[in-house]
Coordinates of N, CA and C in Angstrom, one line a residue:
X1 N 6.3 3.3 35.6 CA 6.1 3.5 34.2 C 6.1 2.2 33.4
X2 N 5.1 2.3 32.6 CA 5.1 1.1 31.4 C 6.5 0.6 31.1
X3 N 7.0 -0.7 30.7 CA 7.8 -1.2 30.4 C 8.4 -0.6 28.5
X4 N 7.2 -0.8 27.9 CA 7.1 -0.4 26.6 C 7.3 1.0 26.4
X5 N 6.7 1.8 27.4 CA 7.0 3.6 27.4 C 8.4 3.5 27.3
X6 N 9.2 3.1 28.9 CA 10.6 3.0 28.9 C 11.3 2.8 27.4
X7 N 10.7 1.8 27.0 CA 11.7 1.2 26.1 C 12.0 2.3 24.3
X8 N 10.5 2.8 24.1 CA 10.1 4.0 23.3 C 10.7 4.9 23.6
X9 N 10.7 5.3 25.1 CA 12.1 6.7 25.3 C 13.2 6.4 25.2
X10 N 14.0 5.2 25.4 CA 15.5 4.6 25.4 C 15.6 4.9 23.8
X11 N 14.9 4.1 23.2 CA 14.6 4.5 21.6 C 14.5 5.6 20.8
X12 N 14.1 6.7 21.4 CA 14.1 7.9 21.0 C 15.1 8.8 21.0
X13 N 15.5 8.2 22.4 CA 17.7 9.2 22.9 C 18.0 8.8 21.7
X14 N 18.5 6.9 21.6 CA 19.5 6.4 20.6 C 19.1 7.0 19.3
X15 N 17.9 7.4 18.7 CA 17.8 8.1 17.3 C 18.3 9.5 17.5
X16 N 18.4 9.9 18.5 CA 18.7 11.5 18.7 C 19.8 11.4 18.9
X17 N 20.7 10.1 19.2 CA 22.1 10.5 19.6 C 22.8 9.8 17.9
X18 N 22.0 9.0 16.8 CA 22.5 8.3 15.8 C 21.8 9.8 15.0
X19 N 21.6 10.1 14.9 CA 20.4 11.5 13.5 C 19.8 11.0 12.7
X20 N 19.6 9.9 13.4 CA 18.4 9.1 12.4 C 16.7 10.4 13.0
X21 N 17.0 11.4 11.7 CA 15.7 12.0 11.8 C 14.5 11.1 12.1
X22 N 14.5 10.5 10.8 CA 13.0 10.0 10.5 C 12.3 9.3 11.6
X23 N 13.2 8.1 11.9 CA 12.6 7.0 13.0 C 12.8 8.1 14.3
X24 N 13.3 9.5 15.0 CA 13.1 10.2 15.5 C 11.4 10.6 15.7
X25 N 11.4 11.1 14.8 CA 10.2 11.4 14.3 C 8.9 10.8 14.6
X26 N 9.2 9.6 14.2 CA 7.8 8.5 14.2 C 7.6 8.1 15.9
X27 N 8.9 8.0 16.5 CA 8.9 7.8 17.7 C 8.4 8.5 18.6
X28 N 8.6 10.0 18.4 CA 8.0 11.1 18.7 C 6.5 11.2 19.0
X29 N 5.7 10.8 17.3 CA 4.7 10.9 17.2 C 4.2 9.8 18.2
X30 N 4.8 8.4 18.5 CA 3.7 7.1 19.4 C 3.9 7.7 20.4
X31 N 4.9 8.2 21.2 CA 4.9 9.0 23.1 C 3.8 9.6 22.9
X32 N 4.1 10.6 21.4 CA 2.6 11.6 21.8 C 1.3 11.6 21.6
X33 N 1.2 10.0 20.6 CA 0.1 9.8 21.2 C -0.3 8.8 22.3
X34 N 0.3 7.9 23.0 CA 0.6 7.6 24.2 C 0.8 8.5 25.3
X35 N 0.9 9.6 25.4 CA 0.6 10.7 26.4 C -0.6 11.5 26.5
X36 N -1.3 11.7 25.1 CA -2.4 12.1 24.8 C -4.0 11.1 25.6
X37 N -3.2 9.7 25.2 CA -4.7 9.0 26.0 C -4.5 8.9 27.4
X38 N -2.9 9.0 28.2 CA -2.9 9.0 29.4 C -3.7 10.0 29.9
X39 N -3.5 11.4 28.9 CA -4.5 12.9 29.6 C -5.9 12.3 29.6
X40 N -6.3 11.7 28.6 CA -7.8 11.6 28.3 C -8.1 10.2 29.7
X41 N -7.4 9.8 30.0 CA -7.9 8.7 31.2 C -7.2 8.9 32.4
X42 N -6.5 10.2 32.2 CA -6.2 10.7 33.9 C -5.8 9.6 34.3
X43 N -4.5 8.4 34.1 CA -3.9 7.3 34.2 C -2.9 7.0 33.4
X44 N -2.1 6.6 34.2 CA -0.6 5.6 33.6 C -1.3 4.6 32.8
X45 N -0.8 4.7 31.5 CA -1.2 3.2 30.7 C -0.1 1.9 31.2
X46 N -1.3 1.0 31.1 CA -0.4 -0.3 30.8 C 0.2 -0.6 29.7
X47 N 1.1 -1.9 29.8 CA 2.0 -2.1 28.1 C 0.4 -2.6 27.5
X48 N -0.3 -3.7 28.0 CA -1.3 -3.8 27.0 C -2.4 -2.7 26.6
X49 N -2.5 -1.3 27.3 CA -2.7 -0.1 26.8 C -2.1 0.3 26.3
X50 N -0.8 0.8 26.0 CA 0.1 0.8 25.1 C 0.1 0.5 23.8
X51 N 0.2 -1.1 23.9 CA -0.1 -1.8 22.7 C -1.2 -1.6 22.2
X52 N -2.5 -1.4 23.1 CA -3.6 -1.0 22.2 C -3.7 0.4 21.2
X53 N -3.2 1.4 21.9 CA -2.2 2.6 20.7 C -1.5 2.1 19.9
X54 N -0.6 1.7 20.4 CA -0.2 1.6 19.2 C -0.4 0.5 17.7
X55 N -1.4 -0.6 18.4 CA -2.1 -0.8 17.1 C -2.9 -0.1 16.1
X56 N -3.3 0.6 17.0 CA -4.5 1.8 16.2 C -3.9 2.7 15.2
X57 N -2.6 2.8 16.0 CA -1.8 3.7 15.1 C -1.2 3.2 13.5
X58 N -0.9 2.3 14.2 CA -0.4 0.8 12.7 C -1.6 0.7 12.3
X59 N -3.1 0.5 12.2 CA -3.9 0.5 11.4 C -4.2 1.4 10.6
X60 N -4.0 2.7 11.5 CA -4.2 4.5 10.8 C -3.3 4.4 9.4
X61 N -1.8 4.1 9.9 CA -1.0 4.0 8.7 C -1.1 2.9 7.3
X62 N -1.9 1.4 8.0 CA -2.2 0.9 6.5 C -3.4 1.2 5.8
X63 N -4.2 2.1 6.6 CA -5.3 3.0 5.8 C -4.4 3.7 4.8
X64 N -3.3 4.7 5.0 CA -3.2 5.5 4.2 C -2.6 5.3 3.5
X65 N -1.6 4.2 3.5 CA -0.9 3.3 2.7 C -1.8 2.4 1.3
X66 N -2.8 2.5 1.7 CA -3.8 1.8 0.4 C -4.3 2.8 -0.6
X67 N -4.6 4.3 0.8 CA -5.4 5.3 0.2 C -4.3 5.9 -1.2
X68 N -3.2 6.4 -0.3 CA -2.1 6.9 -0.9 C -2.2 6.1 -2.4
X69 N -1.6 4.6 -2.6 CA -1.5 3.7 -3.8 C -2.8 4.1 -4.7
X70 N -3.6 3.8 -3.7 CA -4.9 4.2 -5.2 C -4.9 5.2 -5.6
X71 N -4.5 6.1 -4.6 CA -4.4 7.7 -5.5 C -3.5 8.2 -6.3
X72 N -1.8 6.8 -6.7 CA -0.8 6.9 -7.1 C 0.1 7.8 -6.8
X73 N -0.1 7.6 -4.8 CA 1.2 8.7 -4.7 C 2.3 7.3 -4.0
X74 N 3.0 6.8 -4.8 CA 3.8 6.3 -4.3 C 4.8 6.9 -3.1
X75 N 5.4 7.7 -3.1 CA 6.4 8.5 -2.4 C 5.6 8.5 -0.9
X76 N 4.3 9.1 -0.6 CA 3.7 9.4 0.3 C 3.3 7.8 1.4
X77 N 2.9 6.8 0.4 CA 3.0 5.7 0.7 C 4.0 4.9 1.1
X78 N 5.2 5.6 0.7 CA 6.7 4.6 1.8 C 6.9 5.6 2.4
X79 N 6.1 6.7 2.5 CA 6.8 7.4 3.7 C 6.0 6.7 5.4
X80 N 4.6 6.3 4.7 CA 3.7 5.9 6.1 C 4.1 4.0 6.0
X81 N 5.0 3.6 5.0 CA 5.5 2.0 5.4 C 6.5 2.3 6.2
X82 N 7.5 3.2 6.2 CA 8.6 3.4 7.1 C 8.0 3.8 8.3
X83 N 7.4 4.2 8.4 CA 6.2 4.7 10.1 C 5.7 3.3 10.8
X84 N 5.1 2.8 9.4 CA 4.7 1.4 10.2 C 5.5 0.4 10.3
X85 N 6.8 0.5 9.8 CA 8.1 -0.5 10.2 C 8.5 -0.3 11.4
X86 N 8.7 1.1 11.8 CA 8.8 1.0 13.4 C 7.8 0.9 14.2
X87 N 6.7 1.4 14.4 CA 5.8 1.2 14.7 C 5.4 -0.3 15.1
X88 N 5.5 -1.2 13.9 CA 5.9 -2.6 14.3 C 6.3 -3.4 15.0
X89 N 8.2 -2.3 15.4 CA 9.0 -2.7 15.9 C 9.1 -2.9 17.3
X90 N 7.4 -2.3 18.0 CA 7.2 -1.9 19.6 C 6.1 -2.9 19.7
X91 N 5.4 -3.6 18.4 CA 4.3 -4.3 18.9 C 4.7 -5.9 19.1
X92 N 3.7 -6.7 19.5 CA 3.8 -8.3 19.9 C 4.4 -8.9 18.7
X93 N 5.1 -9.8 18.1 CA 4.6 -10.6 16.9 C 3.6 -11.2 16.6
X94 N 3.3 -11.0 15.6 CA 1.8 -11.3 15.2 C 1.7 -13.4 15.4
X95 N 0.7 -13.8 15.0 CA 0.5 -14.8 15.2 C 0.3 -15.2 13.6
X96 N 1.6 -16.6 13.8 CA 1.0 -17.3 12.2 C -0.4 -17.7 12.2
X97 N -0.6 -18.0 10.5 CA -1.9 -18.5 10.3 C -2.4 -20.2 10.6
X98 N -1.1 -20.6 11.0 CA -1.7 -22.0 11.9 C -1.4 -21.9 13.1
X99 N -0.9 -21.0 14.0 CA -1.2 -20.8 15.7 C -2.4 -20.4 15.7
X100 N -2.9 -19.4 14.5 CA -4.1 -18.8 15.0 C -5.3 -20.2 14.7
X101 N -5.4 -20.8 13.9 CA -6.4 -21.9 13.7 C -6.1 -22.3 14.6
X102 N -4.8 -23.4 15.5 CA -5.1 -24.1 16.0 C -5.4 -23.3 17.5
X103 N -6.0 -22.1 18.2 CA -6.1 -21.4 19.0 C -7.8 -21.4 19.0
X104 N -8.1 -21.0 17.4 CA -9.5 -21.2 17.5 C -10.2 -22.3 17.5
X105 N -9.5 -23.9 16.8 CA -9.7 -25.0 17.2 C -9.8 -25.1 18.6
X106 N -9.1 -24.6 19.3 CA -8.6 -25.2 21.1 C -10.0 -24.3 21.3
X107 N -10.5 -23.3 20.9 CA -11.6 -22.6 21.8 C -13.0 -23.0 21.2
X108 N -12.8 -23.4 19.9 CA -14.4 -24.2 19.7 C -14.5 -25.5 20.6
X109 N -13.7 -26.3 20.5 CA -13.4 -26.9 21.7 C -14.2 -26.9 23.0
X110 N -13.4 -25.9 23.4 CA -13.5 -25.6 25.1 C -14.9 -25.3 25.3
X111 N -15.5 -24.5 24.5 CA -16.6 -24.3 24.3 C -17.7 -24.5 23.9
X112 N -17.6 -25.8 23.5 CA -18.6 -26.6 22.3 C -19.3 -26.0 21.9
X113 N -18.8 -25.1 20.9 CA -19.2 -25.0 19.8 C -19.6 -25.4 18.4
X114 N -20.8 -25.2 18.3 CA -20.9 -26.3 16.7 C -21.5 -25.6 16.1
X115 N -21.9 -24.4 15.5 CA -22.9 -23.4 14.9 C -22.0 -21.9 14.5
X116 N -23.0 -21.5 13.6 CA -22.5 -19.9 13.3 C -23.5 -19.3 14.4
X117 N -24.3 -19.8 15.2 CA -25.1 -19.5 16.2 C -24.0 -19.2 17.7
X118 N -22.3 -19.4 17.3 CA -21.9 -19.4 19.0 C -20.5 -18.2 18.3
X119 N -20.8 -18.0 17.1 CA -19.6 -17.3 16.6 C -19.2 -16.2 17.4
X120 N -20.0 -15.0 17.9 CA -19.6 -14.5 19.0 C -19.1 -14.7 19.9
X121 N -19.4 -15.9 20.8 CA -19.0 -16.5 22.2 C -17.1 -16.5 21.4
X122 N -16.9 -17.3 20.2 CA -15.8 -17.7 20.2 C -14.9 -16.9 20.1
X123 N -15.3 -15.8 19.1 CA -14.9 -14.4 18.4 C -14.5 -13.8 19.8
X124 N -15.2 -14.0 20.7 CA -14.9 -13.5 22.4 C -13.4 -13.9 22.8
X125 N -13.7 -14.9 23.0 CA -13.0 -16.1 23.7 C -11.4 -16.0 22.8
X126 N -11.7 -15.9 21.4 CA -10.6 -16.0 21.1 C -9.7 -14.7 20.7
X127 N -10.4 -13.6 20.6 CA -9.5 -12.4 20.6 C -9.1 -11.6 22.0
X128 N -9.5 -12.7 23.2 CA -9.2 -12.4 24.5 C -7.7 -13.1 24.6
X129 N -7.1 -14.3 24.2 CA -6.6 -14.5 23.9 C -5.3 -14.5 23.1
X130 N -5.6 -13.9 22.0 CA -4.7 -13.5 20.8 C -4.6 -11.7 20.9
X131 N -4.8 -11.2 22.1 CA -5.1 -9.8 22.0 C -3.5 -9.8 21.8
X132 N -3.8 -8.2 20.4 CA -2.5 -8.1 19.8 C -1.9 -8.6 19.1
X133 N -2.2 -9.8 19.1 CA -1.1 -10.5 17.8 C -2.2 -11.1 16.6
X134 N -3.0 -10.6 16.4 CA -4.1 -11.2 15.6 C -5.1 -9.7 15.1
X135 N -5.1 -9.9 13.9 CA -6.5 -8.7 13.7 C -7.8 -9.4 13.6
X136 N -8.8 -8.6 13.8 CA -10.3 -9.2 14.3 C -10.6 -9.8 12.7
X137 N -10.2 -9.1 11.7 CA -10.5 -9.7 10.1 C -10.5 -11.1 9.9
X138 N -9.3 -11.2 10.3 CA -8.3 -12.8 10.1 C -9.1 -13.8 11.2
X139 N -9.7 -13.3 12.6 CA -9.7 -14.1 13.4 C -11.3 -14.3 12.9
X140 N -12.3 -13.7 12.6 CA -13.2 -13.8 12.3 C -13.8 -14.8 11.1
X141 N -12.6 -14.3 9.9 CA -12.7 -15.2 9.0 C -12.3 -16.6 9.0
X142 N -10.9 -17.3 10.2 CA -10.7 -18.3 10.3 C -11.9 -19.3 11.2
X143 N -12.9 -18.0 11.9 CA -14.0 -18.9 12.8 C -15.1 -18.9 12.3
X144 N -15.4 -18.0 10.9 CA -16.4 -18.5 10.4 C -16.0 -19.8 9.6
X145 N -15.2 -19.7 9.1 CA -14.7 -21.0 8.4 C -14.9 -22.1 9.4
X146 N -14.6 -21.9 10.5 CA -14.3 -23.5 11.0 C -15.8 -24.1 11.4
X147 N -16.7 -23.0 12.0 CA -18.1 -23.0 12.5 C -19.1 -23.4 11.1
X148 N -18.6 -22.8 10.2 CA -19.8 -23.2 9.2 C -19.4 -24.5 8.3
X149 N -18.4 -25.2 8.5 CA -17.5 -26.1 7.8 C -17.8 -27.6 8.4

């Protein structure tokens, strides 16, 4: 078993044995959808399968966290920030905004890169690297910057 599964069920007793409903709850929901893609690929996930759920899921929640705001439901919108606080609490730490430059520096680099003509090769290279602790937004926009600069 995944290291990360283990650690999401150890996490789910202690909310069941503290009555912390809510974070019960949310915990509930990542197993089930972490059991859901195991059925769909007839396979044990890995933690970095894992983590790939559960970013998807942390992205699903700051969608509706924006949607919710513009539609002025506040209430609805800290209910899905509390979802994504734990939800957070299972994934990598993210990568500051000068690890990540100096990561995509190290890979224009390695790669001699000098064009918005290699931006893919890097965009490759570098979210092979930073998988998980980086969103493709941030990593794209720090490498067009550096490539067209």
């Amino acid at each position: 078993m995944a290291e990360l599964l283990k650690k999401l069920q150890d996490e789910m007793k202690a909310a069941m044995k503290s009555g912390q409903k809510d974070r019960l709850s949310v915990i509930r929901m990542l197993i089930s959808e972490i059991k859901k893609v195991q059925i769909d690929k007839k396979k044990e996930l890995s933690d970095e399968e894992i983590i790939e759920v559960l970013q998807r899921y942390a992205k699903q929640r700051k969608e509706a966290i924006k949607q919710y705001r513009e539609a002025g439901r506040e209430d609805l919108a800290q209910k899905e920030e509390f979802e994504l606080s734990v939800v957070q609490e299972f994934l990598p730490q993210p990568l500051s905004q000068e690890e990540l430059e100096k990561i995509v520096d190290e890979t224009i680099a390695e790669l001699g890169a000098s064009s918005m003509k290699d931006m893919g090769r890097v965009m490759k290279a570098v979210l092979d690297k930073v998988k998980g602790r980086a969103d493709g937004a941030t990593v794209s926009a720090i490498v067009k910057n550096k490539l067209s600069g």
